[in-house]
Amino acid sequence: MKLKKLRKISRRNALQLIATFTGTAMLPSISFSQTNKALDRINEITKGLGAIESDIYLDLPEIAENGNQVKVSFEMDSPMTETDHVKAVYILADGNPSPNVAKFYFTPEMGSCSATTRMRLSKTQNVYLLAENNNGQFLMTNAKVKVTIGGCGG
Amino acid sequence: MSSIKPRVKVPKEVSIDEIVEIKTLIRHPMHSGRMKDADGQTIPRQIINFFIAKFNGKDVFKMELEPSISTNPYIVFQFKAKESGTFDFEWIDDNGEKYSISKKMAVS
């Protein structure tokens, strides 16, 4: 008896699961078809030159329960001397109403290229970091953040 | 707007060439211009859009803030201690209002 009951429930659950899976599987294909605002902005900042994908330490939560307060920190390997230092770092988010999040200006006096702040994320999306070296070279990296409750207001 | 008060954590005494962490926090609503109040009216944009940190009068760190920065902006950065001096921090909001605070740091 017990077994029969169990099987009955699981079959129903299985149907529900299939329904939800097909539903979620369709979502990404919709978001991919839209243009990526953050990448467009990177193109604009680098004046079409583009940036080199690089190993930059970008610390973001994998899952953000509250999109209102998402801590973001980064650290870059740079000697930070007058002749070789990171001039600016941009944080961009492709799913927010505006891709710009922040721009940090660094100077050799800082001794290291690292900073932390907190940002809003309206939904699950990719966060990009774009760094500009004083010699005009651009480096970038990105990380995906899953957002449970969005934080950009209705 | 006396309710907006910045808070900064700077180590008082450090040794030379030490990289110190400066933590800053300012109480500010950071209205993004997209939030609605209880009556369904859009709250106009009112954010802190710029932050500057100076050491002995020289700009060491600047940051442009956008509406995507959270309420009560929290900014942390690092600084290499070379000489004793004073930090001057300044936050500027959309109305042009400036909030500032100074902190001393002794280097030995």
Short mmCIF file of N, CA, C and O in Angstrom, two decimals, chain A residues 8-134:
data_model
loop_
_atom_site.label_atom_id
_atom_site.label_comp_id
_atom_site.label_asym_id
_atom_site.label_seq_id
_atom_site.Cartn_x
_atom_site.Cartn_y
_atom_site.Cartn_z
N LYS A 8 2.58 6.89 -6.76
CA LYS A 8 1.58 7.79 -7.30
C LYS A 8 2.05 9.26 -7.18
O LYS A 8 1.99 10.02 -8.13
N ILE A 9 2.55 9.60 -6.01
CA ILE A 9 2.99 10.97 -5.77
C ILE A 9 4.19 11.30 -6.66
O ILE A 9 4.25 12.35 -7.28
N SER A 10 5.10 10.35 -6.72
CA SER A 10 6.30 10.64 -7.48
C SER A 10 6.00 10.84 -8.96
O SER A 10 6.65 11.62 -9.64
N ARG A 11 5.01 10.14 -9.45
CA ARG A 11 4.68 10.32 -10.86
C ARG A 11 4.16 11.75 -11.09
O ARG A 11 4.52 12.42 -12.05
N ARG A 12 3.31 12.18 -10.15
CA ARG A 12 2.76 13.53 -10.29
C ARG A 12 3.89 14.57 -10.19
O ARG A 12 3.95 15.52 -10.96
N ASN A 13 4.76 14.32 -9.21
CA ASN A 13 5.89 15.23 -9.03
C ASN A 13 6.75 15.29 -10.28
O ASN A 13 7.22 16.35 -10.67
N ALA A 14 6.92 14.11 -10.85
CA ALA A 14 7.75 14.04 -12.05
C ALA A 14 7.17 14.92 -13.15
O ALA A 14 7.88 15.67 -13.82
N LEU A 15 5.87 14.87 -13.30
CA LEU A 15 5.21 15.70 -14.32
C LEU A 15 5.40 17.18 -14.04
O LEU A 15 5.72 17.97 -14.94
N GLN A 16 5.27 17.53 -12.76
CA GLN A 16 5.44 18.93 -12.37
C GLN A 16 6.87 19.39 -12.65
O GLN A 16 7.11 20.49 -13.13
N LEU A 17 7.79 18.47 -12.33
CA LEU A 17 9.21 18.79 -12.54
C LEU A 17 9.50 19.07 -14.00
O LEU A 17 10.19 20.03 -14.34
N ILE A 18 8.94 18.21 -14.86
CA ILE A 18 9.15 18.38 -16.30
C ILE A 18 8.63 19.75 -16.73
O ILE A 18 9.29 20.49 -17.45
N ALA A 19 7.46 20.10 -16.19
CA ALA A 19 6.84 21.38 -16.55
C ALA A 19 7.73 22.55 -16.13
O ALA A 19 7.96 23.48 -16.91
N THR A 20 8.27 22.48 -14.90
CA THR A 20 9.09 23.60 -14.43
C THR A 20 10.42 23.65 -15.17
O THR A 20 10.93 24.72 -15.47
N PHE A 21 10.95 22.47 -15.47
CA PHE A 21 12.24 22.45 -16.19
C PHE A 21 12.13 23.08 -17.56
O PHE A 21 12.95 23.89 -17.96
N THR A 22 11.10 22.70 -18.28
CA THR A 22 10.96 23.26 -19.63
C THR A 22 10.76 24.77 -19.53
O THR A 22 11.24 25.52 -20.37
N GLY A 23 10.07 25.20 -18.46
CA GLY A 23 9.84 26.63 -18.26
C GLY A 23 11.13 27.38 -18.04
O GLY A 23 11.38 28.39 -18.68
N THR A 24 11.98 26.86 -17.14
CA THR A 24 13.22 27.57 -16.83
C THR A 24 14.22 27.45 -17.97
O THR A 24 15.02 28.35 -18.19
N ALA A 25 14.16 26.33 -18.68
CA ALA A 25 15.11 26.15 -19.78
C ALA A 25 14.88 27.17 -20.88
O ALA A 25 15.79 27.54 -21.61
N MET A 26 13.63 27.64 -20.99
CA MET A 26 13.32 28.61 -22.02
C MET A 26 13.80 30.02 -21.66
O MET A 26 14.07 30.82 -22.52
N LEU A 27 13.89 30.29 -20.36
CA LEU A 27 14.27 31.64 -19.91
C LEU A 27 15.63 32.12 -20.42
O LEU A 27 15.73 33.20 -20.97
N PRO A 28 16.71 31.32 -20.24
CA PRO A 28 18.01 31.81 -20.68
C PRO A 28 18.06 32.15 -22.16
O PRO A 28 18.68 33.12 -22.56
N SER A 29 17.34 31.35 -22.97
CA SER A 29 17.39 31.61 -24.41
C SER A 29 16.82 32.98 -24.72
O SER A 29 17.23 33.64 -25.68
N ILE A 30 15.88 33.44 -23.90
CA ILE A 30 15.31 34.77 -24.11
C ILE A 30 16.34 35.84 -23.76
O ILE A 30 16.57 36.76 -24.52
N SER A 31 17.01 35.66 -22.59
CA SER A 31 17.95 36.68 -22.17
C SER A 31 19.18 36.73 -23.08
O SER A 31 19.81 37.75 -23.24
N PHE A 32 19.53 35.58 -23.68
CA PHE A 32 20.70 35.57 -24.56
C PHE A 32 20.44 36.34 -25.84
O PHE A 32 21.36 36.91 -26.43
N SER A 33 19.17 36.34 -26.25
CA SER A 33 18.88 36.99 -27.52
C SER A 33 18.96 38.52 -27.40
O SER A 33 19.09 39.21 -28.39
N GLN A 34 18.90 39.03 -26.15
CA GLN A 34 19.02 40.48 -25.98
C GLN A 34 20.49 40.88 -26.08
O GLN A 34 21.38 40.07 -25.86
N THR A 35 20.73 42.15 -26.40
CA THR A 35 22.11 42.58 -26.47
C THR A 35 22.65 42.76 -25.06
O THR A 35 21.92 43.10 -24.15
N ASN A 36 23.94 42.52 -24.91
CA ASN A 36 24.57 42.62 -23.60
C ASN A 36 25.02 44.07 -23.38
O ASN A 36 25.97 44.54 -24.00
N LYS A 37 24.31 44.74 -22.47
CA LYS A 37 24.58 46.16 -22.22
C LYS A 37 25.98 46.39 -21.67
O LYS A 37 26.64 47.38 -21.99
N ALA A 38 26.43 45.44 -20.81
CA ALA A 38 27.74 45.60 -20.18
C ALA A 38 28.84 45.49 -21.23
O ALA A 38 29.79 46.28 -21.24
N LEU A 39 28.71 44.50 -22.14
CA LEU A 39 29.73 44.34 -23.18
C LEU A 39 29.73 45.53 -24.14
O LEU A 39 30.78 45.95 -24.61
N ASP A 40 28.53 46.06 -24.42
CA ASP A 40 28.45 47.26 -25.25
C ASP A 40 29.19 48.43 -24.61
O ASP A 40 29.89 49.19 -25.27
N ARG A 41 29.02 48.53 -23.30
CA ARG A 41 29.65 49.62 -22.54
C ARG A 41 31.18 49.44 -22.55
O ARG A 41 31.92 50.40 -22.68
N ILE A 42 31.63 48.17 -22.41
CA ILE A 42 33.07 47.89 -22.44
C ILE A 42 33.64 48.32 -23.79
O ILE A 42 34.69 48.95 -23.87
N ASN A 43 32.90 48.01 -24.84
CA ASN A 43 33.31 48.40 -26.18
C ASN A 43 33.44 49.91 -26.30
O ASN A 43 34.37 50.43 -26.91
N GLU A 44 32.49 50.61 -25.65
CA GLU A 44 32.47 52.07 -25.68
C GLU A 44 33.68 52.64 -24.91
O GLU A 44 34.34 53.56 -25.39
N ILE A 45 33.95 52.07 -23.72
CA ILE A 45 35.03 52.58 -22.89
C ILE A 45 36.38 52.33 -23.57
O ILE A 45 37.26 53.19 -23.57
N THR A 46 36.55 51.13 -24.13
CA THR A 46 37.83 50.78 -24.74
C THR A 46 37.95 51.35 -26.16
O THR A 46 38.92 51.09 -26.85
N LYS A 47 36.93 52.09 -26.60
CA LYS A 47 36.87 52.67 -27.95
C LYS A 47 37.06 51.59 -29.01
O LYS A 47 37.82 51.74 -29.97
N GLY A 48 36.40 50.47 -28.81
CA GLY A 48 36.42 49.39 -29.79
C GLY A 48 37.63 48.49 -29.73
O GLY A 48 37.70 47.51 -30.46
N LEU A 49 38.60 48.84 -28.91
CA LEU A 49 39.82 48.03 -28.83
C LEU A 49 39.57 46.70 -28.15
O LEU A 49 40.27 45.72 -28.41
N GLY A 50 38.62 46.67 -27.24
CA GLY A 50 38.33 45.46 -26.50
C GLY A 50 39.32 45.27 -25.36
O GLY A 50 40.32 45.99 -25.25
N ALA A 51 39.03 44.29 -24.53
CA ALA A 51 39.88 44.04 -23.36
C ALA A 51 40.33 42.59 -23.37
O ALA A 51 39.66 41.72 -23.93
N ILE A 52 41.47 42.36 -22.74
CA ILE A 52 42.01 41.00 -22.66
C ILE A 52 41.43 40.32 -21.43
O ILE A 52 41.47 40.87 -20.33
N GLU A 53 40.89 39.13 -21.62
CA GLU A 53 40.40 38.34 -20.48
C GLU A 53 41.60 38.01 -19.60
O GLU A 53 42.62 37.54 -20.09
N SER A 54 41.47 38.30 -18.33
CA SER A 54 42.62 38.15 -17.47
C SER A 54 42.24 37.56 -16.12
O SER A 54 41.08 37.58 -15.73
N ASP A 55 43.24 37.04 -15.44
CA ASP A 55 43.04 36.47 -14.12
C ASP A 55 43.02 37.58 -13.08
O ASP A 55 44.06 37.94 -12.54
N ILE A 56 41.87 38.13 -12.82
CA ILE A 56 41.75 39.18 -11.81
C ILE A 56 40.92 38.58 -10.69
O ILE A 56 39.95 37.87 -10.95
N TYR A 57 41.32 38.84 -9.47
CA TYR A 57 40.55 38.31 -8.35
C TYR A 57 39.31 39.17 -8.16
O TYR A 57 39.40 40.31 -7.73
N LEU A 58 38.17 38.61 -8.54
CA LEU A 58 36.89 39.32 -8.38
C LEU A 58 36.04 38.50 -7.44
O LEU A 58 35.64 37.39 -7.76
N ASP A 59 35.80 39.04 -6.27
CA ASP A 59 35.08 38.29 -5.24
C ASP A 59 33.62 38.73 -5.19
O ASP A 59 33.32 39.87 -4.84
N LEU A 60 32.75 37.80 -5.55
CA LEU A 60 31.31 38.05 -5.54
C LEU A 60 30.62 36.80 -5.01
O LEU A 60 31.11 35.70 -5.22
N PRO A 61 29.49 36.95 -4.35
CA PRO A 61 28.81 35.74 -3.90
C PRO A 61 28.23 34.98 -5.10
O PRO A 61 27.81 35.61 -6.08
N GLU A 62 28.22 33.67 -5.04
CA GLU A 62 27.64 32.89 -6.14
C GLU A 62 26.12 33.09 -6.15
O GLU A 62 25.51 33.22 -7.18
N ILE A 63 25.57 33.10 -4.93
CA ILE A 63 24.13 33.33 -4.79
C ILE A 63 23.94 34.51 -3.84
O ILE A 63 24.45 34.50 -2.72
N ALA A 64 23.24 35.53 -4.30
CA ALA A 64 22.96 36.68 -3.45
C ALA A 64 21.50 36.60 -3.04
O ALA A 64 20.61 36.64 -3.89
N GLU A 65 21.27 36.46 -1.75
CA GLU A 65 19.89 36.35 -1.30
C GLU A 65 19.17 37.68 -1.38
O GLU A 65 17.98 37.74 -1.62
N ASN A 66 19.91 38.75 -1.21
CA ASN A 66 19.32 40.08 -1.28
C ASN A 66 20.10 40.91 -2.30
O ASN A 66 21.26 41.23 -2.09
N GLY A 67 19.42 41.23 -3.38
CA GLY A 67 20.07 42.00 -4.44
C GLY A 67 20.35 43.44 -4.07
O GLY A 67 21.02 44.15 -4.82
N ASN A 68 19.85 43.88 -2.91
CA ASN A 68 20.07 45.27 -2.49
C ASN A 68 21.47 45.50 -1.97
O ASN A 68 21.97 46.62 -1.98
N GLN A 69 22.07 44.47 -1.44
CA GLN A 69 23.39 44.60 -0.81
C GLN A 69 24.26 43.44 -1.26
O GLN A 69 24.30 42.41 -0.61
N VAL A 70 24.92 43.61 -2.37
CA VAL A 70 25.81 42.56 -2.85
C VAL A 70 27.24 43.08 -2.72
O VAL A 70 27.61 44.07 -3.34
N LYS A 71 28.02 42.39 -1.90
CA LYS A 71 29.38 42.85 -1.67
C LYS A 71 30.25 42.46 -2.85
O LYS A 71 30.20 41.32 -3.31
N VAL A 72 31.00 43.40 -3.34
CA VAL A 72 31.92 43.11 -4.45
C VAL A 72 33.30 43.61 -4.06
O VAL A 72 33.45 44.74 -3.61
N SER A 73 34.30 42.75 -4.19
CA SER A 73 35.66 43.21 -3.96
C SER A 73 36.57 42.61 -5.02
O SER A 73 36.25 41.58 -5.62
N PHE A 74 37.68 43.28 -5.27
CA PHE A 74 38.60 42.80 -6.30
C PHE A 74 40.02 43.14 -5.89
O PHE A 74 40.27 44.02 -5.07
N GLU A 75 40.93 42.40 -6.46
CA GLU A 75 42.34 42.67 -6.24
C GLU A 75 43.07 42.34 -7.53
O GLU A 75 42.82 41.31 -8.14
N MET A 76 43.97 43.22 -7.92
CA MET A 76 44.72 42.99 -9.15
C MET A 76 46.20 42.99 -8.88
O MET A 76 46.70 43.72 -8.04
N ASP A 77 46.89 42.16 -9.64
CA ASP A 77 48.35 42.11 -9.56
C ASP A 77 48.90 43.28 -10.36
O ASP A 77 48.82 43.29 -11.57
N SER A 78 49.42 44.26 -9.66
CA SER A 78 50.01 45.39 -10.36
C SER A 78 51.11 45.96 -9.48
O SER A 78 50.94 46.07 -8.27
N PRO A 79 52.26 46.32 -10.07
CA PRO A 79 53.33 46.88 -9.23
C PRO A 79 52.96 48.24 -8.64
O PRO A 79 53.55 48.67 -7.66
N MET A 80 51.98 48.92 -9.22
CA MET A 80 51.52 50.24 -8.77
C MET A 80 52.68 51.23 -8.64
O MET A 80 52.86 51.87 -7.59
N THR A 81 53.48 51.34 -9.67
CA THR A 81 54.54 52.36 -9.71
C THR A 81 54.09 53.46 -10.67
O THR A 81 53.10 53.29 -11.39
N GLU A 82 54.84 54.56 -10.71
CA GLU A 82 54.49 55.68 -11.59
C GLU A 82 54.40 55.22 -13.05
O GLU A 82 53.55 55.67 -13.80
N THR A 83 55.29 54.30 -13.43
CA THR A 83 55.35 53.88 -14.83
C THR A 83 54.40 52.73 -15.17
O THR A 83 54.05 52.53 -16.31
N ASP A 84 54.01 51.96 -14.16
CA ASP A 84 53.13 50.82 -14.42
C ASP A 84 52.11 50.69 -13.29
O ASP A 84 52.42 50.17 -12.23
N HIS A 85 50.94 51.19 -13.53
CA HIS A 85 49.89 51.05 -12.53
C HIS A 85 48.51 51.01 -13.18
O HIS A 85 48.34 51.38 -14.34
N VAL A 86 47.56 50.55 -12.40
CA VAL A 86 46.17 50.52 -12.87
C VAL A 86 45.58 51.90 -12.62
O VAL A 86 45.66 52.43 -11.52
N LYS A 87 45.04 52.48 -13.69
CA LYS A 87 44.52 53.84 -13.59
C LYS A 87 43.07 53.84 -13.10
O LYS A 87 42.70 54.61 -12.23
N ALA A 88 42.28 52.96 -13.69
CA ALA A 88 40.86 52.95 -13.35
C ALA A 88 40.30 51.54 -13.43
O ALA A 88 40.77 50.72 -14.22
N VAL A 89 39.30 51.29 -12.62
CA VAL A 89 38.59 50.01 -12.66
C VAL A 89 37.10 50.31 -12.74
O VAL A 89 36.57 51.13 -11.99
N TYR A 90 36.42 49.68 -13.70
CA TYR A 90 34.98 49.84 -13.87
C TYR A 90 34.30 48.55 -13.41
O TYR A 90 34.78 47.46 -13.70
N ILE A 91 33.19 48.70 -12.73
CA ILE A 91 32.34 47.55 -12.41
C ILE A 91 31.06 47.73 -13.23
O ILE A 91 30.43 48.79 -13.19
N LEU A 92 30.72 46.70 -14.02
CA LEU A 92 29.55 46.78 -14.89
C LEU A 92 28.66 45.55 -14.67
O LEU A 92 29.17 44.46 -14.41
N ALA A 93 27.36 45.77 -14.78
CA ALA A 93 26.42 44.66 -14.58
C ALA A 93 25.48 44.62 -15.78
O ALA A 93 24.87 45.63 -16.12
N ASP A 94 25.38 43.46 -16.44
CA ASP A 94 24.61 43.43 -17.70
C ASP A 94 23.09 43.34 -17.51
O ASP A 94 22.36 43.54 -18.45
N GLY A 95 22.62 43.05 -16.29
CA GLY A 95 21.18 42.91 -16.11
C GLY A 95 20.51 44.04 -15.37
O GLY A 95 19.31 44.02 -15.13
N ASN A 96 21.27 45.06 -15.00
CA ASN A 96 20.70 46.20 -14.29
C ASN A 96 20.13 47.21 -15.28
O ASN A 96 20.53 47.20 -16.46
N PRO A 97 19.24 48.08 -14.82
CA PRO A 97 18.68 49.09 -15.74
C PRO A 97 19.78 49.91 -16.44
O PRO A 97 19.63 50.27 -17.59
N SER A 98 20.86 50.17 -15.73
CA SER A 98 22.01 50.82 -16.36
C SER A 98 23.23 49.95 -16.05
O SER A 98 23.41 49.52 -14.92
N PRO A 99 24.06 49.66 -17.06
CA PRO A 99 25.18 48.74 -16.79
C PRO A 99 26.25 49.31 -15.85
O PRO A 99 26.98 48.54 -15.23
N ASN A 100 26.33 50.64 -15.76
CA ASN A 100 27.38 51.23 -14.92
C ASN A 100 27.07 51.01 -13.45
O ASN A 100 25.97 51.28 -12.98
N VAL A 101 28.06 50.55 -12.71
CA VAL A 101 27.90 50.41 -11.26
C VAL A 101 28.85 51.38 -10.55
O VAL A 101 28.43 52.16 -9.70
N ALA A 102 30.11 51.34 -10.92
CA ALA A 102 31.07 52.23 -10.28
C ALA A 102 32.33 52.32 -11.13
O ALA A 102 32.63 51.45 -11.94
N LYS A 103 33.04 53.43 -10.92
CA LYS A 103 34.35 53.60 -11.53
C LYS A 103 35.31 54.01 -10.42
O LYS A 103 35.06 54.97 -9.70
N PHE A 104 36.38 53.27 -10.29
CA PHE A 104 37.38 53.55 -9.26
C PHE A 104 38.61 54.15 -9.94
O PHE A 104 39.06 53.64 -10.95
N TYR A 105 39.15 55.21 -9.36
CA TYR A 105 40.39 55.79 -9.88
C TYR A 105 41.52 55.45 -8.91
O TYR A 105 41.44 55.78 -7.74
N PHE A 106 42.54 54.80 -9.43
CA PHE A 106 43.67 54.41 -8.58
C PHE A 106 44.89 55.28 -8.85
O PHE A 106 45.04 55.82 -9.94
N THR A 107 45.73 55.41 -7.84
CA THR A 107 46.99 56.14 -7.98
C THR A 107 48.12 55.28 -7.44
O THR A 107 47.89 54.40 -6.60
N PRO A 108 49.37 55.53 -7.88
CA PRO A 108 50.49 54.72 -7.38
C PRO A 108 50.66 54.83 -5.86
O PRO A 108 51.19 53.91 -5.24
N GLU A 109 50.18 55.92 -5.26
CA GLU A 109 50.29 56.11 -3.80
C GLU A 109 49.57 55.01 -3.02
O GLU A 109 49.84 54.80 -1.84
N MET A 110 48.65 54.35 -3.67
CA MET A 110 47.86 53.36 -2.94
C MET A 110 48.62 52.05 -2.68
O MET A 110 48.24 51.27 -1.82
N GLY A 111 49.64 51.82 -3.46
CA GLY A 111 50.48 50.64 -3.22
C GLY A 111 49.90 49.33 -3.68
O GLY A 111 50.61 48.37 -3.92
N SER A 112 48.58 49.26 -3.80
CA SER A 112 47.96 48.03 -4.30
C SER A 112 46.66 48.41 -5.00
O SER A 112 46.10 49.47 -4.75
N CYS A 113 46.22 47.54 -5.87
CA CYS A 113 44.99 47.82 -6.60
C CYS A 113 43.91 46.90 -6.08
O CYS A 113 43.76 45.78 -6.55
N SER A 114 43.22 47.37 -5.07
CA SER A 114 42.16 46.55 -4.50
C SER A 114 41.12 47.46 -3.87
O SER A 114 41.46 48.53 -3.35
N ALA A 115 39.87 47.07 -3.94
CA ALA A 115 38.80 47.86 -3.33
C ALA A 115 37.58 46.98 -3.09
O ALA A 115 37.46 45.90 -3.66
N THR A 116 36.72 47.47 -2.24
CA THR A 116 35.48 46.76 -1.90
C THR A 116 34.34 47.76 -1.85
O THR A 116 34.53 48.89 -1.40
N THR A 117 33.16 47.35 -2.30
CA THR A 117 31.98 48.17 -2.12
C THR A 117 30.75 47.25 -2.12
O THR A 117 30.90 46.04 -2.20
N ARG A 118 29.57 47.85 -2.00
CA ARG A 118 28.34 47.06 -2.06
C ARG A 118 27.46 47.61 -3.16
O ARG A 118 27.32 48.82 -3.30
N MET A 119 26.85 46.70 -3.94
CA MET A 119 26.04 47.17 -5.06
C MET A 119 24.68 46.50 -5.09
O MET A 119 24.42 45.54 -4.39
N ARG A 120 23.82 47.06 -5.96
CA ARG A 120 22.48 46.51 -6.16
C ARG A 120 22.48 45.68 -7.44
O ARG A 120 23.06 46.08 -8.44
N LEU A 121 21.81 44.55 -7.40
CA LEU A 121 21.63 43.74 -8.60
C LEU A 121 20.15 43.44 -8.74
O LEU A 121 19.52 42.94 -7.81
N SER A 122 19.58 43.78 -9.91
CA SER A 122 18.12 43.64 -10.06
C SER A 122 17.71 42.20 -10.29
O SER A 122 16.58 41.84 -10.03
N LYS A 123 18.60 41.37 -10.85
CA LYS A 123 18.26 39.97 -11.14
C LYS A 123 19.54 39.17 -11.33
O LYS A 123 20.64 39.73 -11.27
N THR A 124 19.41 37.88 -11.58
CA THR A 124 20.56 37.03 -11.85
C THR A 124 21.27 37.54 -13.11
O THR A 124 20.63 37.77 -14.13
N GLN A 125 22.56 37.74 -13.01
CA GLN A 125 23.27 38.35 -14.13
C GLN A 125 24.79 38.20 -14.01
O GLN A 125 25.29 37.71 -13.01
N ASN A 126 25.47 38.66 -15.05
CA ASN A 126 26.92 38.66 -15.05
C ASN A 126 27.43 40.03 -14.61
O ASN A 126 26.91 41.05 -15.03
N VAL A 127 28.46 40.00 -13.76
CA VAL A 127 29.09 41.25 -13.34
C VAL A 127 30.47 41.27 -13.98
O VAL A 127 31.20 40.28 -13.93
N TYR A 128 30.80 42.38 -14.61
CA TYR A 128 32.07 42.51 -15.31
C TYR A 128 32.99 43.48 -14.59
O TYR A 128 32.53 44.47 -14.03
N LEU A 129 34.27 43.18 -14.65
CA LEU A 129 35.27 44.11 -14.14
C LEU A 129 36.16 44.47 -15.32
O LEU A 129 36.66 43.59 -16.02
N LEU A 130 36.34 45.76 -15.53
CA LEU A 130 37.21 46.23 -16.61
C LEU A 130 38.26 47.14 -15.98
O LEU A 130 37.94 48.09 -15.29
N ALA A 131 39.52 46.81 -16.23
CA ALA A 131 40.61 47.60 -15.64
C ALA A 131 41.41 48.28 -16.73
O ALA A 131 41.69 47.69 -17.78
N GLU A 132 41.75 49.53 -16.49
CA GLU A 132 42.52 50.29 -17.46
C GLU A 132 43.91 50.56 -16.89
O GLU A 132 44.05 51.18 -15.83
N ASN A 133 44.92 50.09 -17.59
CA ASN A 133 46.29 50.33 -17.16
C ASN A 133 46.75 51.70 -17.65
O ASN A 133 46.17 52.25 -18.56
N ASN A 134 47.80 52.23 -17.02
CA ASN A 134 48.26 53.56 -17.45
C ASN A 134 48.86 53.55 -18.85
O ASN A 134 48.97 54.58 -19.50
#
